[in-house]
Coordinates of C-alpha atoms and ligand atoms in Angstrom, one line a residue:
M1 CA 0.0 0.0 0.0
R2 CA 1.2 3.6 -0.7
T3 CA 0.0 6.8 0.9
Q4 CA 1.3 10.3 1.6
V5 CA 1.0 10.3 5.4
A6 CA 0.9 7.2 7.5
I7 CA -0.7 8.1 10.9
I8 CA 0.0 5.8 13.8
G9 CA -2.8 5.9 16.5
A10 CA -6.5 6.7 16.2
G11 CA -6.8 8.8 19.4
P12 CA -7.8 12.4 19.1
S13 CA -4.4 13.5 17.6
G14 CA -4.5 10.9 14.8
L15 CA -8.2 11.3 14.0
I16 CA -8.1 15.1 13.9
L17 CA -5.0 15.0 11.7
G18 CA -6.6 12.5 9.4
Q19 CA -9.6 14.8 9.0
L20 CA -7.7 18.0 8.4
L21 CA -5.5 16.3 5.8
H22 CA -8.5 14.7 4.1
K23 CA -10.2 18.2 3.8
A24 CA -7.0 19.5 2.1
G25 CA -6.8 16.5 -0.3
V26 CA -3.8 14.9 1.3
D27 CA -4.0 11.1 1.4
A28 CA -3.5 9.3 4.7
V29 CA -4.2 6.0 6.4
I30 CA -4.5 5.5 10.2
L31 CA -3.2 2.4 11.9
E32 CA -4.6 1.7 15.4
A33 CA -3.5 -1.1 17.7
Q34 CA -6.8 -1.4 19.5
T35 CA -10.4 -1.9 18.4
G36 CA -12.6 1.2 17.8
E37 CA -14.8 0.2 20.8
Y38 CA -11.7 0.1 23.1
V39 CA -10.6 3.5 22.0
L40 CA -14.2 4.8 22.7
G41 CA -14.3 3.2 26.1
R42 CA -11.4 5.2 27.5
I43 CA -12.8 7.9 29.7
R44 CA -10.4 10.9 29.6
A45 CA -10.6 14.6 28.9
G46 CA -13.6 16.8 29.3
V47 CA -12.5 20.4 28.8
L48 CA -11.8 22.0 25.4
E49 CA -10.1 25.3 24.8
Q50 CA -11.5 27.7 22.2
V51 CA -8.6 26.9 19.9
A52 CA -9.5 23.2 20.0
V53 CA -13.2 24.0 19.4
D54 CA -12.1 26.1 16.4
L55 CA -10.0 23.3 15.0
L56 CA -12.8 20.8 15.3
D57 CA -15.0 23.2 13.4
E58 CA -12.2 23.5 10.8
A59 CA -12.1 19.7 10.5
G60 CA -15.9 19.8 9.9
V61 CA -16.8 17.8 13.0
G62 CA -18.1 20.5 15.3
A63 CA -21.9 20.2 14.9
R64 CA -22.7 17.8 17.7
M65 CA -20.2 19.5 20.0
H66 CA -22.0 22.9 19.6
A67 CA -25.4 21.3 20.1
E68 CA -24.6 19.1 23.1
G69 CA -21.4 20.6 24.6
L70 CA -21.6 22.9 27.6
P71 CA -19.8 26.3 27.3
H72 CA -18.3 27.3 30.6
S73 CA -17.4 30.8 31.4
G74 CA -15.9 30.2 34.9
F75 CA -15.1 27.7 37.6
D76 CA -14.8 27.7 41.4
L77 CA -11.7 27.2 43.5
L78 CA -12.7 25.8 46.9
I79 CA -9.8 26.4 49.2
G80 CA -9.9 25.3 52.8
G81 CA -13.7 25.5 52.7
T82 CA -14.0 29.0 51.0
R83 CA -15.1 29.4 47.4
H84 CA -13.3 31.7 45.0
H85 CA -14.9 32.2 41.6
I86 CA -12.6 32.4 38.6
D87 CA -14.6 34.4 36.0
L88 CA -12.8 33.1 32.9
A89 CA -14.8 35.2 30.5
G90 CA -14.6 38.4 32.6
L91 CA -10.8 38.0 33.1
T92 CA -10.0 37.1 29.4
G93 CA -12.1 39.5 27.4
G94 CA -14.9 36.9 26.9
K95 CA -13.1 33.7 26.4
Q96 CA -14.7 30.4 27.5
V97 CA -14.0 26.7 27.5
M98 CA -16.3 23.9 26.2
V99 CA -17.1 20.9 28.4
Y100 CA -17.4 18.0 25.8
G101 CA -16.1 14.5 26.5
Q102 CA -13.1 13.1 24.7
T103 CA -15.3 10.0 24.0
E104 CA -17.9 12.1 22.2
L105 CA -15.3 14.0 20.2
T106 CA -13.6 10.7 19.3
K107 CA -17.0 9.3 18.2
D108 CA -17.7 12.4 16.0
L109 CA -14.3 12.0 14.3
M110 CA -14.7 8.3 13.8
D111 CA -18.1 8.8 12.3
A112 CA -16.8 11.6 10.0
R113 CA -14.0 9.3 8.9
A114 CA -16.3 6.4 8.2
A115 CA -18.8 8.7 6.3
A116 CA -15.9 9.9 4.0
G117 CA -14.9 6.3 3.4
L118 CA -11.4 6.9 4.8
E119 CA -9.2 4.0 5.8
T120 CA -8.5 3.2 9.5
V121 CA -6.9 -0.2 10.2
Y122 CA -8.0 -1.2 13.7
E123 CA -6.2 -4.0 15.5
A124 CA -3.0 -3.3 13.6
K125 CA -0.5 -5.4 15.5
D126 CA 3.3 -5.2 15.8
V127 CA 3.4 -1.7 14.1
S128 CA 7.0 -0.7 13.3
V129 CA 8.4 2.4 11.6
H130 CA 11.3 2.2 9.1
D131 CA 13.7 4.5 7.2
F132 CA 12.0 7.7 8.5
D133 CA 15.4 9.4 8.3
G134 CA 15.9 8.3 4.7
K135 CA 14.1 8.6 1.4
R136 CA 11.6 5.7 1.7
P137 CA 9.7 5.8 5.0
R138 CA 7.7 2.7 5.6
V139 CA 5.4 1.3 8.3
R140 CA 4.9 -2.4 8.8
Y141 CA 2.1 -4.1 10.7
V142 CA 0.3 -7.4 11.1
K143 CA -3.4 -7.6 10.6
D144 CA -5.3 -10.9 11.2
G145 CA -2.0 -12.7 11.2
A146 CA -0.9 -11.3 7.8
P147 CA 2.1 -8.9 7.4
H148 CA 1.5 -5.6 5.6
E149 CA 3.7 -2.7 4.5
V150 CA 2.7 1.0 3.9
E151 CA 5.0 3.2 1.9
C152 CA 4.7 6.8 2.6
D153 CA 6.3 10.3 2.5
F154 CA 5.7 11.0 6.2
I155 CA 4.9 9.2 9.4
A156 CA 2.8 10.9 12.0
G157 CA 3.4 9.4 15.5
C158 CA 0.0 10.0 17.2
D159 CA 0.3 6.8 19.2
G160 CA 0.2 8.2 22.8
F161 CA 2.7 8.0 25.6
H162 CA 3.3 4.2 25.3
G163 CA 3.4 4.2 21.5
V164 CA 6.0 2.8 19.2
C165 CA 7.1 6.0 17.3
R166 CA 9.0 7.8 20.1
A167 CA 10.5 4.5 21.2
S168 CA 11.9 4.0 17.6
V169 CA 14.0 7.1 17.7
P170 CA 17.7 6.5 18.4
Q171 CA 18.3 7.5 22.1
Q172 CA 21.0 10.0 21.2
A173 CA 18.6 11.9 19.0
I174 CA 16.1 12.6 21.7
T175 CA 16.1 14.4 25.1
N176 CA 13.4 13.6 27.6
F177 CA 12.3 15.9 30.4
E178 CA 10.2 14.3 33.1
R179 CA 8.7 14.9 36.5
V180 CA 6.6 12.2 38.2
Y181 CA 4.4 13.0 41.1
P182 CA 3.8 10.6 44.1
I183 CA 0.0 10.9 43.6
G184 CA -2.8 9.8 41.3
W185 CA -6.3 10.8 40.4
L186 CA -9.1 8.4 41.2
G187 CA -11.9 9.2 38.7
L188 CA -15.5 8.2 38.9
L189 CA -18.2 8.6 36.2
S190 CA -21.8 8.4 37.1
D191 CA -25.2 9.1 35.5
T192 CA -26.1 11.7 38.2
P193 CA -26.6 15.5 37.7
P194 CA -23.5 17.5 38.3
V195 CA -23.2 19.0 41.8
S196 CA -22.8 22.5 40.4
E197 CA -23.2 24.2 37.0
E198 CA -19.5 25.0 36.9
L199 CA -16.4 22.9 37.7
I200 CA -15.1 23.0 41.3
Y201 CA -11.4 22.5 42.0
A202 CA -11.0 21.8 45.7
K203 CA -7.9 21.9 47.9
T204 CA -8.3 20.5 51.4
E205 CA -6.2 19.0 54.1
R206 CA -7.4 15.5 52.9
G207 CA -6.1 16.3 49.4
F208 CA -7.4 17.6 46.1
A209 CA -10.9 16.9 44.6
L210 CA -12.4 17.9 41.3
C211 CA -16.1 18.1 40.4
S212 CA -16.6 18.0 36.6
M213 CA -19.2 16.7 34.2
R214 CA -20.0 15.4 30.8
S215 CA -23.6 16.7 30.5
H216 CA -26.5 17.9 32.6
T217 CA -27.1 14.2 33.6
R218 CA -23.6 12.8 33.7
S219 CA -20.9 13.7 36.3
R220 CA -17.2 13.1 36.5
Y221 CA -15.5 13.4 39.9
Y222 CA -11.8 13.0 40.8
L223 CA -10.0 12.5 44.2
Q224 CA -6.3 12.9 44.8
V225 CA -5.0 9.5 46.1
P226 CA -1.6 8.1 46.9
L227 CA -0.1 6.2 44.0
S228 CA -0.2 3.0 46.1
E229 CA -4.0 3.0 46.1
K230 CA -5.9 0.2 44.2
V231 CA -9.1 1.0 42.5
E232 CA -10.6 -2.3 43.7
D233 CA -10.3 -0.9 47.3
W234 CA -12.6 2.0 46.4
S235 CA -16.3 1.0 46.6
D236 CA -18.6 3.7 45.2
E237 CA -19.7 4.4 48.8
K238 CA -16.2 5.0 49.9
F239 CA -15.6 7.3 47.0
W240 CA -18.7 9.4 47.7
N241 CA -17.9 9.6 51.4
E242 CA -14.4 10.8 50.8
L243 CA -15.6 13.3 48.2
R244 CA -18.1 14.7 50.7
L245 CA -15.3 15.3 53.2
R246 CA -13.5 17.4 50.6
L247 CA -16.4 19.7 49.6
D248 CA -18.2 22.6 51.3
A249 CA -21.6 22.4 52.9
K250 CA -23.4 23.8 49.8
A251 CA -21.8 21.1 47.6
V252 CA -22.4 18.3 50.0
D253 CA -26.1 19.4 50.2
Q254 CA -26.4 19.4 46.4
L255 CA -24.4 16.3 45.7
V256 CA -26.4 13.5 44.0
T257 CA -24.7 10.1 44.2
G258 CA -25.4 7.0 42.3
P259 CA -23.6 3.9 40.9
S260 CA -20.4 4.4 39.0
I261 CA -20.2 3.7 35.3
E262 CA -16.4 3.8 35.3
K263 CA -13.7 4.1 38.0
S264 CA -10.0 4.3 37.4
I265 CA -6.7 5.7 38.8
A266 CA -4.4 7.8 36.6
P267 CA -0.9 8.8 37.8
L268 CA 0.2 12.4 37.5
R269 CA 3.2 13.0 35.2
S270 CA 4.9 15.8 33.4
F271 CA 6.9 14.8 30.3
V272 CA 8.3 16.4 27.2
A273 CA 10.4 14.8 24.4
E274 CA 12.5 17.1 22.3
P275 CA 12.6 17.5 19.4
M276 CA 9.2 16.5 17.9
R277 CA 10.5 15.8 14.4
F278 CA 13.0 13.2 13.3
G279 CA 13.5 13.4 9.5
N280 CA 10.1 12.4 8.1
L281 CA 8.7 11.2 11.4
F282 CA 6.7 13.7 13.5
L283 CA 5.4 13.1 17.0
A284 CA 2.1 14.7 18.1
G285 CA 0.0 14.8 21.3
D286 CA 0.7 12.4 24.1
A287 CA 3.4 10.6 22.0
A288 CA 5.6 13.7 22.6
H289 CA 4.4 15.1 25.9
I290 CA 2.2 14.4 29.0
V291 CA 0.8 16.9 31.5
P292 CA -0.9 16.2 34.8
P293 CA -4.6 16.6 34.2
T294 CA -5.1 19.5 36.6
G295 CA -4.9 22.3 34.0
A296 CA -7.1 20.3 31.5
K297 CA -4.4 20.7 28.8
G298 CA -3.5 17.2 27.4
L299 CA -6.1 16.9 24.7
N300 CA -5.8 20.6 23.9
L301 CA -2.1 20.3 23.3
A302 CA -2.7 17.3 21.1
A303 CA -5.1 19.5 19.1
S304 CA -2.6 22.3 18.8
D305 CA 0.3 20.0 17.7
V306 CA -2.0 18.6 15.0
R307 CA -3.0 22.0 13.8
Y308 CA 0.7 22.8 13.2
L309 CA 1.4 19.4 11.7
A310 CA -1.6 19.5 9.3
R311 CA -0.7 23.0 8.1
A312 CA 3.0 22.0 7.7
L313 CA 2.2 18.9 5.6
I314 CA -0.4 20.7 3.5
E315 CA 2.2 23.5 2.9
F316 CA 4.7 20.8 1.9
Y317 CA 2.5 19.5 -0.8
A318 CA 1.9 23.0 -2.0
G319 CA 5.7 23.5 -2.4
S320 CA 7.1 24.9 0.9
K321 CA 9.2 23.1 3.5
A322 CA 9.0 25.9 6.0
G323 CA 6.2 24.4 8.1
I324 CA 7.8 21.0 8.5
D325 CA 11.2 22.6 9.3
H326 CA 9.6 24.7 12.1
Y327 CA 7.2 22.1 13.3
S328 CA 9.1 21.1 16.4
E329 CA 10.0 24.6 17.4
H330 CA 6.5 26.0 17.0
C331 CA 4.9 23.1 19.0
L332 CA 7.4 23.1 21.8
R333 CA 6.9 26.8 22.5
R334 CA 3.3 26.2 23.2
V335 CA 3.9 22.8 24.8
W336 CA 6.3 24.2 27.4
K337 CA 3.8 27.0 28.4
A338 CA 1.1 24.4 29.0
E339 CA 3.6 22.1 30.8
R340 CA 4.5 25.0 33.1
F341 CA 0.9 25.9 33.7
S342 CA -0.2 22.3 34.4
W343 CA 2.8 21.7 36.8
W344 CA 2.1 25.0 38.6
M345 CA -1.6 24.4 39.0
S346 CA -0.9 20.8 40.2
M347 CA 1.6 22.1 42.8
L348 CA -0.8 24.7 44.1
L349 CA -3.8 22.5 44.4
H350 CA -2.5 19.1 45.7
N351 CA -1.0 18.0 49.0
F352 CA 2.4 16.5 48.7
P353 CA 3.1 14.5 51.9
D354 CA 6.9 14.7 51.6
M355 CA 7.1 18.4 50.8
N356 CA 9.4 20.6 52.8
P357 CA 7.1 22.6 55.2
F358 CA 8.7 25.9 54.0
E359 CA 7.8 25.1 50.4
Q360 CA 4.3 24.0 51.5
R361 CA 3.7 27.4 53.2
A362 CA 5.1 29.3 50.2
L363 CA 2.7 27.5 47.9
D364 CA -0.2 28.1 50.2
A365 CA 0.8 31.8 50.2
E366 CA 1.0 31.8 46.4
L367 CA -2.5 30.2 46.1
D368 CA -3.8 32.9 48.5
Y369 CA -2.2 35.5 46.3
V370 CA -3.7 34.1 43.1
V371 CA -7.3 34.1 44.4
H372 CA -7.1 37.5 46.0
S373 CA -5.2 39.4 43.3
L374 CA -6.7 40.5 40.0
A375 CA -3.3 39.9 38.3
G376 CA -3.2 36.4 39.9
R377 CA -6.7 35.4 38.8
T378 CA -6.0 36.9 35.3
T379 CA -2.9 34.7 34.9
L380 CA -4.8 31.6 35.9
A381 CA -7.7 32.4 33.6
E382 CA -5.5 33.3 30.6
N383 CA -3.7 30.0 30.7
Y384 CA -6.8 27.9 31.5
V385 CA -8.7 29.1 28.5
G386 CA -5.6 28.5 26.3
L387 CA -2.9 30.8 25.1
P388 CA -3.3 32.2 21.6
F389 CA -1.3 30.8 18.7
E390 CA 1.8 32.8 17.9
D391 CA 1.5 32.5 14.1
Ligands
RFL1 P1 -4.1 8.9 22.9 O1 -5.5 9.3 23.2 O2 -3.4 8.1 23.9 O3 -4.2 8.0 21.6 C1 -3.1 7.3 21.1 C2 -3.6 6.1 20.3 O4 -2.5 5.4 19.7 C3 -2.8 4.0 19.9 N1 -1.5 3.2 19.9 C4 -1.0 2.5 18.8 N2 -1.5 2.3 17.6 C5 -0.8 1.5 16.8 N3 0.4 1.0 17.1 C6 0.9 1.2 18.3 N4 2.1 0.6 18.7 C7 0.2 2.0 19.2 N5 0.5 2.4 20.5 C8 -0.6 3.1 20.9 C9 -3.5 3.9 21.2 O5 -4.3 2.7 21.3 C10 -4.4 5.1 21.1 O6 -5.7 4.8 20.5 O7 -3.2 10.1 22.5 P2 -3.6 11.5 21.7 O8 -4.4 11.1 20.5 O9 -2.3 12.2 21.6 O10 -4.6 12.2 22.7 C11 -4.2 12.7 23.9 C12 -5.3 12.8 24.9 O11 -5.9 11.5 24.9 C13 -4.8 13.1 26.3 O12 -3.9 14.1 26.3 C14 -6.0 13.6 27.2 O13 -6.9 12.6 27.5 C15 -5.5 14.1 28.6 N6 -6.5 14.5 29.5 C16 -7.1 15.8 29.4 N7 -6.8 16.6 28.4 C17 -7.5 17.8 28.2 O14 -7.2 18.5 27.3 N8 -8.5 18.2 29.1 C18 -8.9 17.4 30.1 O15 -9.9 17.7 30.8 C19 -8.2 16.1 30.3 N9 -8.5 15.3 31.3 C20 -6.9 13.7 30.6 C21 -7.9 14.1 31.5 C22 -6.3 12.4 30.7 C23 -6.7 11.6 31.7 N10 -6.0 10.3 31.8 C24 -6.7 9.1 32.1 C25 -4.7 10.2 31.4 C26 -8.3 13.3 32.5 C27 -7.7 12.0 32.7 C28 -8.1 11.2 33.9
PHB2 C1 -12.6 16.0 33.3 O1 -13.8 16.4 33.2 O2 -12.3 14.9 33.0 C2 -11.6 17.0 33.7 C3 -12.0 18.3 33.8 C4 -11.0 19.3 34.2 C5 -9.7 18.9 34.4 C6 -9.4 17.5 34.3 C7 -10.3 16.6 33.9 O3 -8.8 19.8 34.8

């Protein structure tokens, strides 16, 4: 098989890239290790920045998101029992975020791809990438026991943190920057109405909690837990009891509980690989970087990488190499700002048991400053809604 761009991974990065390339008449195939149902079953992100919303519109898949997504113009910080409203729109000249589940967005992209008759190979096993530094990039995989090879001009590594693309780059060509945190988020999804119209980020002596949602009838809650916790040890009742202990009286009063539909623990990690281009191989999304979920940036960064990558590849076929030559530099400038923000928001809102007491007090003071200063709240809001593209 021959194509212009071989995309590895059918998560949000790969699917958005495929759609943008298709719109521009660039040929691509997507190879995905899992089944479509498995990809759709992963409960992950919920908050989209305006730039991600705009990109989904550009890709022609925004209709259901606009009909069913929930625009949010602010959120609450609940600190030591006191609420502080962060008026995103008021602080950023009217900018908002959109609450729309990654699952829904993925489904819209899968449907659009199927409707256009575009090829996605699900359950592509043993994917390997070859000669991406040379003239004949190729991708090999096994499907239903039979080996296949795709010849291409470019390979887009959209295969997530544990994918094969970054792992195929020679070690001396890549630098990794990493910070692991000794905590995780225990998430619970339930068909219960959200406790509040806006998200609540809570910092308490028992640890962080987040009240989020997927719709007016479906809630998503998270609790900070030690990494050693096992999800099997958290009955729904135990989760709801602990959540109550981290909320204020108003939220406890309004909280509607019910059986969980999904429960899982995700570790918190910051990670960046530099550069993001190796000859004709490009990394995008979680394949190149990970943020702790506190700032709601992971999916949004994936969207911004793919925006740069689609433009660069489209420009290449129109006769200019400038976009692909600057891909890594453009992405990383935005990536590092989101990394910094996600790290900072995580440090401010979680409890770190082994932290030096001086640093703990200094962080508490910083959080107090942020909520009581217009400049502090503006910085938080400006980063949360998403920084503008610099091009
Ligand atoms: P994905 O979604 O991991 O998709 C990668 C795809 O590649 C496939 N793959 C392979 N395919 C072929 N061959 C191989 N060898 C392969 N290896 C892997 C995988 O099966 C998969 O289908 O990466 P992508 O597309 O870059 O998208 C990134 C986002 O999924 C991620 O950043 C977000 O979910 C992060 N995130 C959030 N981001 C936000 O912007 N806002 C949020 O509110 C938000 N909340 C979250 C989150 C992530 C969370 N978890 C569980 C990590 C909340 C949580 C709890
Ligand atoms: C979510 O709804 O899953 C969510 C929302 C905000 C975050 C992280 C996750 O910061």
